[in-house]
mmCIF file of C-alpha atoms in Angstrom:
data_model
loop_
_atom_site.group_PDB
_atom_site.id
_atom_site.type_symbol
_atom_site.label_atom_id
_atom_site.label_comp_id
_atom_site.label_asym_id
_atom_site.label_seq_id
_atom_site.Cartn_x
_atom_site.Cartn_y
_atom_site.Cartn_z
ATOM 1 C CA MET R 361 -26.657 -47.259 16.556
ATOM 2 C CA HIS R 362 -26.522 -46.174 12.919
ATOM 3 C CA SER R 363 -27.344 -42.589 13.708
ATOM 4 C CA LYS R 364 -24.316 -42.297 16.013
ATOM 5 C CA GLU R 365 -21.961 -43.472 13.257
ATOM 6 C CA GLU R 366 -23.587 -41.103 10.804
ATOM 7 C CA GLU R 367 -23.034 -38.235 13.219
ATOM 8 C CA GLU R 368 -19.342 -39.099 13.473
ATOM 9 C CA GLU R 369 -18.985 -39.161 9.698
ATOM 10 C CA GLU R 370 -20.464 -35.709 9.186
ATOM 11 C CA PRO R 371 -18.043 -33.723 7.006
ATOM 12 C CA PRO R 372 -16.038 -31.088 8.877
ATOM 13 C CA GLY R 373 -17.181 -27.484 8.404
ATOM 14 C CA PRO R 374 -15.249 -25.115 6.158
ATOM 15 C CA LYS R 375 -11.812 -24.175 7.459
ATOM 16 C CA ILE R 376 -11.522 -20.677 8.892
ATOM 17 C CA ARG R 377 -8.132 -19.075 8.252
ATOM 18 C CA GLU R 378 -6.401 -16.168 9.976
ATOM 19 C CA THR R 379 -6.212 -14.366 6.647
ATOM 20 C CA PRO R 380 -7.921 -14.925 3.284
ATOM 21 C CA GLN R 381 -6.166 -17.211 0.804
ATOM 22 C CA ASP R 382 -3.886 -15.682 -1.821
ATOM 23 C CA ILE R 383 -5.636 -14.646 -5.019
ATOM 24 C CA GLN R 384 -3.853 -15.919 -8.134
ATOM 25 C CA LEU R 385 -3.971 -13.515 -11.083
ATOM 26 C CA GLU R 386 -3.373 -14.071 -14.795
ATOM 27 C CA ALA R 387 -0.926 -11.153 -15.038
ATOM 28 C CA ILE R 388 1.072 -8.887 -12.713
ATOM 29 C CA ALA R 389 -1.149 -6.351 -10.921
ATOM 30 C CA ASN R 390 0.270 -2.822 -10.683
ATOM 31 C CA THR R 391 -2.335 -1.652 -8.241
ATOM 32 C CA VAL R 392 -4.836 -2.793 -5.616
ATOM 33 C CA ALA R 393 -7.594 -0.819 -3.862
ATOM 34 C CA LEU R 394 -9.977 -1.864 -1.100
ATOM 35 C CA HIS R 395 -13.682 -1.184 -0.718
ATOM 36 C CA PRO R 396 -14.479 1.352 2.064
ATOM 37 C CA SER R 397 -17.081 -0.813 3.825
ATOM 38 C CA ARG R 398 -17.068 -4.367 2.430
ATOM 39 C CA ASP R 399 -14.631 -7.269 2.029
ATOM 40 C CA VAL R 400 -14.065 -6.443 -1.628
ATOM 41 C CA LEU R 401 -10.934 -5.417 -3.517
ATOM 42 C CA VAL R 402 -10.119 -4.256 -7.020
ATOM 43 C CA CYS R 403 -6.851 -4.681 -8.896
ATOM 44 C CA GLY R 404 -5.547 -3.443 -12.242
ATOM 45 C CA ASP R 405 -2.971 -5.389 -14.243
ATOM 46 C CA VAL R 406 -0.253 -4.877 -16.854
ATOM 47 C CA ASP R 407 -2.621 -6.016 -19.636
ATOM 48 C CA GLY R 408 -5.048 -3.177 -18.824
ATOM 49 C CA ASP R 409 -7.619 -5.449 -17.198
ATOM 50 C CA VAL R 410 -9.400 -4.551 -13.952
ATOM 51 C CA TYR R 411 -10.783 -7.236 -11.618
ATOM 52 C CA ALA R 412 -13.011 -7.113 -8.538
ATOM 53 C CA PHE R 413 -12.880 -9.877 -5.929
ATOM 54 C CA SER R 414 -14.660 -10.528 -2.674
ATOM 55 C CA TYR R 415 -12.391 -12.043 -0.020
ATOM 56 C CA SER R 416 -13.091 -14.118 3.069
ATOM 57 C CA CYS R 417 -11.253 -15.972 5.830
ATOM 58 C CA THR R 418 -13.411 -19.001 5.080
ATOM 59 C CA GLU R 419 -11.340 -21.363 2.961
ATOM 60 C CA GLY R 420 -12.437 -21.425 -0.688
ATOM 61 C CA GLU R 421 -14.691 -18.384 -0.324
ATOM 62 C CA ASN R 422 -12.710 -15.793 -2.352
ATOM 63 C CA ARG R 423 -14.764 -14.953 -5.465
ATOM 64 C CA GLU R 424 -14.139 -13.014 -8.647
ATOM 65 C CA LEU R 425 -17.065 -10.566 -8.942
ATOM 66 C CA TRP R 426 -16.350 -9.075 -12.378
ATOM 67 C CA SER R 427 -13.591 -8.125 -14.778
ATOM 68 C CA SER R 428 -13.270 -5.238 -17.216
ATOM 69 C CA GLY R 429 -10.931 -4.911 -20.193
ATOM 70 C CA HIS R 430 -11.563 -1.312 -21.237
ATOM 71 C CA HIS R 431 -7.963 -0.029 -21.027
ATOM 72 C CA LEU R 432 -5.803 -0.556 -24.114
ATOM 73 C CA LYS R 433 -2.556 -0.626 -22.134
ATOM 74 C CA SER R 434 -1.297 -1.331 -18.603
ATOM 75 C CA CYS R 435 -3.626 -0.144 -15.811
ATOM 76 C CA ARG R 436 -1.438 1.874 -13.447
ATOM 77 C CA GLN R 437 -3.797 2.751 -10.582
ATOM 78 C CA VAL R 438 -7.323 2.005 -9.343
ATOM 79 C CA ARG R 439 -9.235 3.829 -6.603
ATOM 80 C CA ILE R 440 -12.728 3.277 -5.150
ATOM 81 C CA SER R 441 -14.870 6.269 -4.149
ATOM 82 C CA ALA R 442 -15.608 6.841 -0.448
ATOM 83 C CA ASP R 443 -19.246 5.741 -0.903
ATOM 84 C CA GLY R 444 -18.086 2.501 -2.541
ATOM 85 C CA LEU R 445 -20.172 3.092 -5.677
ATOM 86 C CA LYS R 446 -17.617 4.250 -8.245
ATOM 87 C CA LEU R 447 -14.285 2.921 -9.364
ATOM 88 C CA TYR R 448 -11.706 5.090 -11.121
ATOM 89 C CA SER R 449 -8.749 3.778 -13.084
ATOM 90 C CA VAL R 450 -5.849 5.329 -15.011
ATOM 91 C CA SER R 451 -3.604 3.749 -17.581
ATOM 92 C CA ARG R 452 -0.601 3.935 -19.796
ATOM 93 C CA ASP R 453 -3.152 4.517 -22.581
ATOM 94 C CA LYS R 454 -3.568 8.109 -21.192
ATOM 95 C CA ALA R 455 -7.247 7.554 -20.340
ATOM 96 C CA VAL R 456 -9.197 8.031 -17.115
ATOM 97 C CA HIS R 457 -12.088 5.585 -16.652
ATOM 98 C CA MET R 458 -14.980 5.635 -14.207
ATOM 99 C CA LEU R 459 -16.777 2.334 -13.670
ATOM 100 C CA ASP R 460 -19.839 1.297 -11.768
ATOM 101 C CA MET R 461 -18.332 -0.548 -8.783
ATOM 102 C CA GLU R 462 -21.223 -2.953 -8.399
ATOM 103 C CA ARG R 463 -21.221 -4.377 -11.920
ATOM 104 C CA GLY R 464 -17.893 -3.224 -13.345
ATOM 105 C CA GLN R 465 -19.506 -1.370 -16.244
ATOM 106 C CA LEU R 466 -17.843 1.646 -17.846
ATOM 107 C CA VAL R 467 -19.730 4.869 -17.032
ATOM 108 C CA THR R 468 -17.353 7.638 -18.154
ATOM 109 C CA ARG R 469 -14.165 7.635 -20.201
ATOM 110 C CA ILE R 470 -11.822 10.604 -20.645
ATOM 111 C CA ARG R 471 -9.676 9.683 -23.651
ATOM 112 C CA GLY R 472 -6.332 11.444 -24.002
ATOM 113 C CA ALA R 473 -6.702 12.901 -20.520
ATOM 114 C CA HIS R 474 -2.928 13.487 -20.503
ATOM 115 C CA GLY R 475 -0.317 13.890 -23.191
ATOM 116 C CA ALA R 476 1.843 11.216 -21.526
ATOM 117 C CA PRO R 477 0.975 7.858 -19.914
ATOM 118 C CA ILE R 478 -0.865 8.401 -16.598
ATOM 119 C CA ASN R 479 0.905 6.943 -13.593
ATOM 120 C CA SER R 480 -0.953 8.031 -10.446
ATOM 121 C CA LEU R 481 -4.450 8.810 -9.235
ATOM 122 C CA LEU R 482 -5.978 10.347 -6.112
ATOM 123 C CA LEU R 483 -9.666 10.789 -5.317
ATOM 124 C CA VAL R 484 -9.936 14.093 -3.451
ATOM 125 C CA ASP R 485 -13.701 13.871 -2.894
ATOM 126 C CA GLU R 486 -16.762 12.496 -4.716
ATOM 127 C CA ASN R 487 -16.319 14.899 -7.652
ATOM 128 C CA ILE R 488 -12.648 15.898 -7.706
ATOM 129 C CA LEU R 489 -9.752 13.696 -8.723
ATOM 130 C CA ALA R 490 -6.069 14.301 -9.352
ATOM 131 C CA THR R 491 -3.906 12.487 -11.906
ATOM 132 C CA GLY R 492 -0.152 12.562 -12.508
ATOM 133 C CA ASP R 493 1.683 11.395 -15.628
ATOM 134 C CA ASP R 494 5.068 10.067 -16.748
ATOM 135 C CA GLY R 495 6.153 13.523 -17.924
ATOM 136 C CA GLY R 496 5.567 15.264 -14.583
ATOM 137 C CA THR R 497 2.198 16.895 -15.325
ATOM 138 C CA LEU R 498 -0.425 17.072 -12.581
ATOM 139 C CA LYS R 499 -4.073 17.540 -13.494
ATOM 140 C CA VAL R 500 -7.061 18.011 -11.216
ATOM 141 C CA TRP R 501 -10.456 17.040 -12.660
ATOM 142 C CA ASP R 502 -14.000 18.054 -11.829
ATOM 143 C CA MET R 503 -15.918 14.948 -12.863
ATOM 144 C CA ARG R 504 -19.221 16.848 -12.908
ATOM 145 C CA LYS R 505 -17.872 18.730 -15.919
ATOM 146 C CA GLY R 506 -15.401 16.085 -17.114
ATOM 147 C CA THR R 507 -12.765 18.798 -17.477
ATOM 148 C CA ALA R 508 -9.440 19.632 -15.839
ATOM 149 C CA ILE R 509 -9.572 22.560 -13.394
ATOM 150 C CA MET R 510 -5.798 22.453 -12.832
ATOM 151 C CA ASP R 511 -3.133 21.495 -15.389
ATOM 152 C CA MET R 512 0.424 22.027 -14.194
ATOM 153 C CA LYS R 513 3.849 20.786 -15.151
ATOM 154 C CA ASN R 514 6.280 21.538 -12.345
ATOM 155 C CA HIS R 515 8.103 18.199 -12.166
ATOM 156 C CA GLU R 516 10.884 17.094 -14.508
ATOM 157 C CA ASP R 517 10.002 13.411 -14.273
ATOM 158 C CA TYR R 518 7.064 11.056 -13.613
ATOM 159 C CA ILE R 519 4.639 11.678 -10.737
ATOM 160 C CA SER R 520 4.714 8.509 -8.657
ATOM 161 C CA ASP R 521 2.126 9.303 -6.002
ATOM 162 C CA ILE R 522 -0.344 11.991 -4.874
ATOM 163 C CA THR R 523 -1.932 12.701 -1.496
ATOM 164 C CA VAL R 524 -4.011 15.457 0.101
ATOM 165 C CA ASP R 525 -4.393 16.834 3.628
ATOM 166 C CA GLN R 526 -7.532 16.245 5.669
ATOM 167 C CA ASN R 527 -8.959 19.665 4.832
ATOM 168 C CA LYS R 528 -8.563 18.931 1.095
ATOM 169 C CA ARG R 529 -6.587 22.152 0.635
ATOM 170 C CA ILE R 530 -3.011 21.074 -0.068
ATOM 171 C CA LEU R 531 -2.132 18.479 -2.684
ATOM 172 C CA LEU R 532 1.292 16.804 -2.409
ATOM 173 C CA THR R 533 3.050 14.954 -5.222
ATOM 174 C CA ALA R 534 6.081 12.641 -5.170
ATOM 175 C CA SER R 535 8.182 12.558 -8.334
ATOM 176 C CA GLY R 536 10.931 10.616 -10.026
ATOM 177 C CA ASP R 537 12.869 13.889 -10.196
ATOM 178 C CA GLY R 538 13.553 13.550 -6.451
ATOM 179 C CA THR R 539 11.275 16.374 -5.325
ATOM 180 C CA MET R 540 7.949 16.652 -3.528
ATOM 181 C CA GLY R 541 5.500 19.109 -5.113
ATOM 182 C CA VAL R 542 3.110 21.264 -3.105
ATOM 183 C CA PHE R 543 -0.071 22.567 -4.752
ATOM 184 C CA HIS R 544 -2.862 24.712 -3.302
ATOM 185 C CA LEU R 545 -6.056 22.992 -4.349
ATOM 186 C CA LYS R 546 -8.491 25.719 -3.257
ATOM 187 C CA ARG R 547 -6.500 28.488 -4.978
ATOM 188 C CA ARG R 548 -5.615 26.178 -7.882
ATOM 189 C CA ARG R 549 -1.975 27.088 -7.897
ATOM 190 C CA PHE R 550 1.514 25.613 -7.588
ATOM 191 C CA GLU R 551 3.233 26.526 -4.297
ATOM 192 C CA LEU R 552 6.721 24.976 -4.279
ATOM 193 C CA LEU R 553 8.985 22.004 -4.879
ATOM 194 C CA SER R 554 11.012 20.550 -2.015
ATOM 195 C CA GLU R 555 14.783 20.390 -2.296
ATOM 196 C CA CYS R 556 15.940 17.486 -4.416
ATOM 197 C CA GLN R 557 16.563 14.182 -2.587
ATOM 198 C CA SER R 558 18.824 11.422 -3.816
ATOM 199 C CA GLY R 559 16.862 8.860 -5.815
ATOM 200 C CA ASP R 560 13.293 8.945 -7.124
ATOM 201 C CA LEU R 561 10.553 9.802 -4.658
ATOM 202 C CA THR R 562 8.124 6.887 -4.984
ATOM 203 C CA SER R 563 5.360 7.595 -2.470
ATOM 204 C CA VAL R 564 3.948 10.291 -0.207
ATOM 205 C CA ALA R 565 1.736 10.096 2.901
ATOM 206 C CA VAL R 566 0.525 12.379 5.692
ATOM 207 C CA MET R 567 1.240 11.116 9.237
ATOM 208 C CA LYS R 568 1.173 12.286 12.874
ATOM 209 C CA ARG R 569 -2.275 13.946 12.658
ATOM 210 C CA GLY R 570 -1.199 16.085 9.740
ATOM 211 C CA LYS R 571 2.003 17.351 11.371
ATOM 212 C CA LYS R 572 4.387 15.264 9.239
ATOM 213 C CA VAL R 573 4.646 14.209 5.616
ATOM 214 C CA VAL R 574 6.717 11.168 4.637
ATOM 215 C CA CYS R 575 8.101 10.269 1.222
ATOM 216 C CA GLY R 576 9.540 6.897 0.246
ATOM 217 C CA SER R 577 12.458 6.733 -2.169
ATOM 218 C CA SER R 578 14.024 4.314 -4.626
ATOM 219 C CA GLU R 579 17.170 4.393 -2.433
ATOM 220 C CA GLY R 580 15.391 2.852 0.573
ATOM 221 C CA THR R 581 15.252 6.102 2.566
ATOM 222 C CA VAL R 582 12.136 7.619 4.134
ATOM 223 C CA TYR R 583 12.241 11.433 4.024
ATOM 224 C CA ILE R 584 10.242 13.281 6.680
ATOM 225 C CA PHE R 585 8.930 16.835 6.293
ATOM 226 C CA ASN R 586 7.245 19.088 8.838
ATOM 227 C CA TRP R 587 3.855 20.379 7.721
ATOM 228 C CA ASN R 588 4.485 23.948 6.506
ATOM 229 C CA GLY R 589 8.195 23.134 6.209
ATOM 230 C CA PHE R 590 7.999 21.532 2.785
ATOM 231 C CA GLY R 591 11.178 23.071 1.370
ATOM 232 C CA ALA R 592 13.597 20.858 3.294
ATOM 233 C CA THR R 593 13.352 17.573 5.171
ATOM 234 C CA SER R 594 13.241 17.666 8.967
ATOM 235 C CA ASP R 595 14.506 14.100 9.255
ATOM 236 C CA ARG R 596 15.447 11.069 7.223
ATOM 237 C CA PHE R 597 15.402 7.398 8.016
ATOM 238 C CA ALA R 598 17.436 4.890 5.976
ATOM 239 C CA LEU R 599 15.974 1.382 5.964
ATOM 240 C CA LYS R 600 18.054 -1.634 5.110
ATOM 241 C CA ALA R 601 15.766 -2.069 2.143
ATOM 242 C CA GLU R 602 16.408 -1.985 -1.582
ATOM 243 C CA SER R 603 13.750 0.694 -1.940
ATOM 244 C CA VAL R 604 10.623 2.126 -0.343
ATOM 245 C CA ASP R 605 8.172 1.860 -3.235
ATOM 246 C CA CYS R 606 4.890 2.344 -1.436
ATOM 247 C CA ILE R 607 3.623 3.498 1.939
ATOM 248 C CA ALA R 608 0.343 2.650 3.688
ATOM 249 C CA PRO R 609 -0.374 4.581 6.916
ATOM 250 C CA ILE R 610 -1.864 2.245 9.553
ATOM 251 C CA THR R 611 -2.057 4.547 12.602
ATOM 252 C CA GLU R 612 -0.808 8.112 13.203
ATOM 253 C CA ASN R 613 2.635 6.689 14.091
ATOM 254 C CA ILE R 614 2.847 3.362 12.272
ATOM 255 C CA MET R 615 3.033 2.818 8.532
ATOM 256 C CA CYS R 616 3.774 -0.137 6.314
ATOM 257 C CA THR R 617 6.267 0.097 3.465
ATOM 258 C CA ALA R 618 6.867 -2.262 0.569
ATOM 259 C CA SER R 619 10.008 -2.728 -1.435
ATOM 260 C CA MET R 620 11.671 -4.158 -4.539
ATOM 261 C CA ASP R 621 13.158 -6.833 -2.249
ATOM 262 C CA GLY R 622 9.680 -8.276 -1.628
ATOM 263 C CA TYR R 623 9.547 -7.363 2.071
ATOM 264 C CA ILE R 624 6.663 -5.505 3.691
ATOM 265 C CA ARG R 625 7.908 -3.710 6.778
ATOM 266 C CA ALA R 626 6.065 -2.043 9.651
ATOM 267 C CA ILE R 627 7.735 1.247 10.587
ATOM 268 C CA ASN R 628 7.272 3.468 13.612
ATOM 269 C CA LEU R 629 7.669 7.157 12.913
ATOM 270 C CA LEU R 630 9.459 9.323 15.494
ATOM 271 C CA PRO R 631 11.148 7.483 17.103
ATOM 272 C CA ASN R 632 12.106 6.051 13.698
ATOM 273 C CA ARG R 633 12.276 2.285 13.960
ATOM 274 C CA VAL R 634 11.593 -0.738 11.845
ATOM 275 C CA ILE R 635 9.154 -2.643 14.047
ATOM 276 C CA GLY R 636 9.387 -5.782 11.955
ATOM 277 C CA CYS R 637 8.295 -7.744 8.917
ATOM 278 C CA ILE R 638 4.579 -7.964 8.094
ATOM 279 C CA GLY R 639 5.159 -10.377 5.223
ATOM 280 C CA GLN R 640 6.867 -10.868 1.921
ATOM 281 C CA HIS R 641 6.450 -11.888 -1.689
ATOM 282 C CA VAL R 642 9.687 -13.863 -1.713
ATOM 283 C CA GLY R 643 12.174 -12.074 -3.968
ATOM 284 C CA GLU R 644 9.422 -10.365 -5.984
ATOM 285 C CA PRO R 645 9.000 -6.568 -6.163
ATOM 286 C CA VAL R 646 5.807 -5.398 -4.432
ATOM 287 C CA GLU R 647 3.755 -2.979 -6.553
ATOM 288 C CA GLU R 648 1.193 -1.723 -4.046
ATOM 289 C CA ILE R 649 -0.109 -2.244 -0.521
ATOM 290 C CA ALA R 650 -3.463 -1.155 0.911
ATOM 291 C CA LYS R 651 -5.281 -1.409 4.233
ATOM 292 C CA SER R 652 -8.691 -3.094 4.471
ATOM 293 C CA TRP R 653 -11.724 -1.047 5.539
ATOM 294 C CA ASP R 654 -11.747 -2.619 9.042
ATOM 295 C CA SER R 655 -7.928 -2.332 9.463
ATOM 296 C CA ARG R 656 -7.660 -6.106 9.921
ATOM 297 C CA PHE R 657 -5.605 -6.816 6.816
ATOM 298 C CA LEU R 658 -2.913 -5.312 4.718
ATOM 299 C CA VAL R 659 -3.280 -6.425 1.099
ATOM 300 C CA SER R 660 -0.334 -6.552 -1.314
ATOM 301 C CA CYS R 661 0.189 -7.265 -5.015
ATOM 302 C CA ALA R 662 3.572 -8.151 -6.516
ATOM 303 C CA HIS R 663 5.372 -9.563 -9.528
ATOM 304 C CA ASP R 664 4.507 -13.150 -8.498
ATOM 305 C CA GLN R 665 0.971 -12.432 -9.823
ATOM 306 C CA LEU R 666 -0.457 -12.937 -6.340
ATOM 307 C CA ILE R 667 -2.592 -10.780 -4.104
ATOM 308 C CA LYS R 668 -1.705 -11.606 -0.496
ATOM 309 C CA PHE R 669 -3.351 -10.755 2.821
ATOM 310 C CA TRP R 670 -1.492 -10.011 6.058
ATOM 311 C CA ASP R 671 -2.959 -9.743 9.541
ATOM 312 C CA ILE R 672 -2.197 -6.247 10.875
ATOM 313 C CA SER R 673 -4.840 -6.171 13.631
ATOM 314 C CA GLY R 674 -2.136 -6.287 16.329
ATOM 315 C CA LEU R 675 -0.028 -3.443 14.902
ATOM 316 C CA PRO R 676 -1.753 -0.523 16.701
ATOM 317 C CA LYS R 677 -1.083 -2.229 20.061
ATOM 318 C CA LEU R 678 2.676 -2.530 19.510
ATOM 319 C CA THR R 679 4.950 -0.247 21.442
ATOM 320 C CA VAL R 680 8.427 0.749 20.441
ATOM 321 C CA ASN R 681 9.858 -0.096 23.881
ATOM 322 C CA ASP R 682 8.602 -3.642 23.581
ATOM 323 C CA TYR R 683 10.350 -3.815 20.222
ATOM 324 C CA ARG R 684 13.704 -2.623 21.618
ATOM 325 C CA LYS R 685 13.806 -5.474 24.110
ATOM 326 C CA ARG R 686 13.176 -8.009 21.374
ATOM 327 C CA LYS R 687 15.811 -6.450 19.147
ATOM 328 C CA LYS R 688 18.690 -7.281 21.482
ATOM 329 C CA LYS R 689 17.849 -10.977 21.493
ATOM 330 C CA ASP R 690 17.314 -11.382 17.808
ATOM 331 C CA GLY R 691 19.447 -9.642 15.206
ATOM 332 C CA ARG R 692 17.041 -10.164 12.339
ATOM 333 C CA MET R 693 13.833 -8.415 11.504
ATOM 334 C CA ARG R 694 11.084 -9.434 13.878
ATOM 335 C CA SER R 695 8.183 -11.346 12.305
ATOM 336 C CA LEU R 696 4.871 -9.672 13.041
ATOM 337 C CA SER R 697 2.636 -12.389 11.645
ATOM 338 C CA LYS R 698 2.749 -16.166 11.417
ATOM 339 C CA LYS R 699 3.059 -15.872 7.652
ATOM 340 C CA ALA R 700 5.670 -13.109 7.689
ATOM 341 C CA LEU R 701 8.557 -15.300 6.585
ATOM 342 C CA GLY R 702 6.607 -17.567 4.256
ATOM 343 C CA ASP R 703 3.653 -19.939 4.472
ATOM 344 C CA ASN R 704 5.702 -23.097 4.601
ATOM 345 C CA ASP R 705 5.576 -24.821 7.997
ATOM 346 C CA PHE R 706 8.981 -26.385 7.447
ATOM 347 C CA PHE R 707 10.572 -22.959 7.153
ATOM 348 C CA SER R 708 8.679 -21.436 10.074
ATOM 349 C CA GLY R 709 9.955 -24.352 12.148
ATOM 350 C CA LEU R 710 13.471 -23.541 11.026
ATOM 351 C CA VAL R 711 13.010 -19.894 11.926
ATOM 352 C CA GLU R 712 11.978 -20.812 15.467
ATOM 353 C CA GLU R 713 15.025 -23.064 15.781
ATOM 354 C CA THR R 714 17.450 -20.366 14.626
ATOM 355 C CA GLU R 715 15.817 -17.840 16.928
ATOM 356 C CA LYS R 716 16.383 -20.156 19.901
ATOM 357 C CA LYS R 717 20.004 -20.684 18.881
ATOM 358 C CA GLU R 718 20.571 -16.967 18.481
ATOM 359 C CA GLU R 719 19.177 -16.347 21.931
ATOM 360 C CA GLU R 720 21.576 -18.896 23.406
ATOM 361 C CA GLU R 721 24.532 -17.220 21.737
ATOM 362 C CA VAL R 722 26.107 -14.051 23.099
ATOM 363 C CA GLU R 723 23.690 -11.141 22.846
ATOM 364 C CA GLU R 724 25.197 -8.411 20.731
ATOM 365 C CA ASP R 725 23.893 -4.886 20.952
ATOM 366 C CA ASP R 726 23.342 -3.073 17.659
ATOM 367 C CA ASP R 727 24.787 0.413 17.558
ATOM 368 C CA ASP R 728 22.599 1.588 14.715
ATOM 369 C CA ASP R 729 19.410 0.421 16.382
ATOM 370 C CA ASP R 730 17.392 3.303 15.016
ATOM 371 C CA SER R 731 17.780 2.537 11.353
ATOM 372 C CA ASP R 732 18.271 -1.201 11.287
ATOM 373 C CA SER R 733 15.777 -3.518 9.716
ATOM 374 C CA GLY R 734 18.169 -6.453 9.570
ATOM 375 C CA SER R 735 16.441 -8.063 6.646
ATOM 376 C CA ASP R 736 19.463 -10.018 5.478
#
């Protein structure tokens, strides 16, 4: 008799969530990077501190692993090596740091690596890294020697982002001067600058199996270049977004973009469409987004001092045709996750109600279907 009651009173097991809980930080994080093979992330904040966390879908299981306060000023970018053993960080204090990823201990410090605050960082391979500063200088470092093997100033303004092709031959930079820079890594030389676009170029990524390069801009436009046609854009795609501040490729055709308006959008490239909203930091500029090692989550950090997780596991299965049908029924941006329009159940209930109402009303066809994200 007693034993049955005892069984009934057994505490429920830990709650399993669709995505890990938000991580609350003590300051705004400028940057977030994800471990290549484990559920671990690292972020760097405006105070110069770097934190590592493990994350889990089990409620209450997110853990801070370590923190490091070696930078004297704001940490602008963090990146984890492909083997998951080293962590690199760059800062407004002009230093490049290499830490032991496991314990968060400083291994190597290059003081005064640049003459201006460092803004961007790319790990080319286990020994080579590229850094870009606020004055437009690009440097490429051989960490075995701790020296720069390339030191070039071809941009008139800050370097916002750096990427490299799969063969590690061509380095591409996005700059606040509105141009994309092209550098030959193997020959260690500057090749060309693209024509100037309106607004700052904020981000650069290689898509479509290396056939296309995309740049985000402060104006909310995505500029598309053909590989080997870097002088001029082949296409442009204006989002109804305040800006495109960062880009995270998800598949060869689908990328996520984040904006000053707090929205994280999923975009299909060629045909150029906004597929929908992955999530948002309500009204808070998003600083960086990154994909988890298993492609299950997109992780974002923003001015609300939160790191948020979004389920993107269904994105690769989405087709653009499917999206076009939905578009005609519902004028607003389609929500691609349960949390896309906020965690609050009350609001998600409201959203469902308004969607039903909109469907009952006369269906209006958008003329500018191709470049409409309808995020108003």
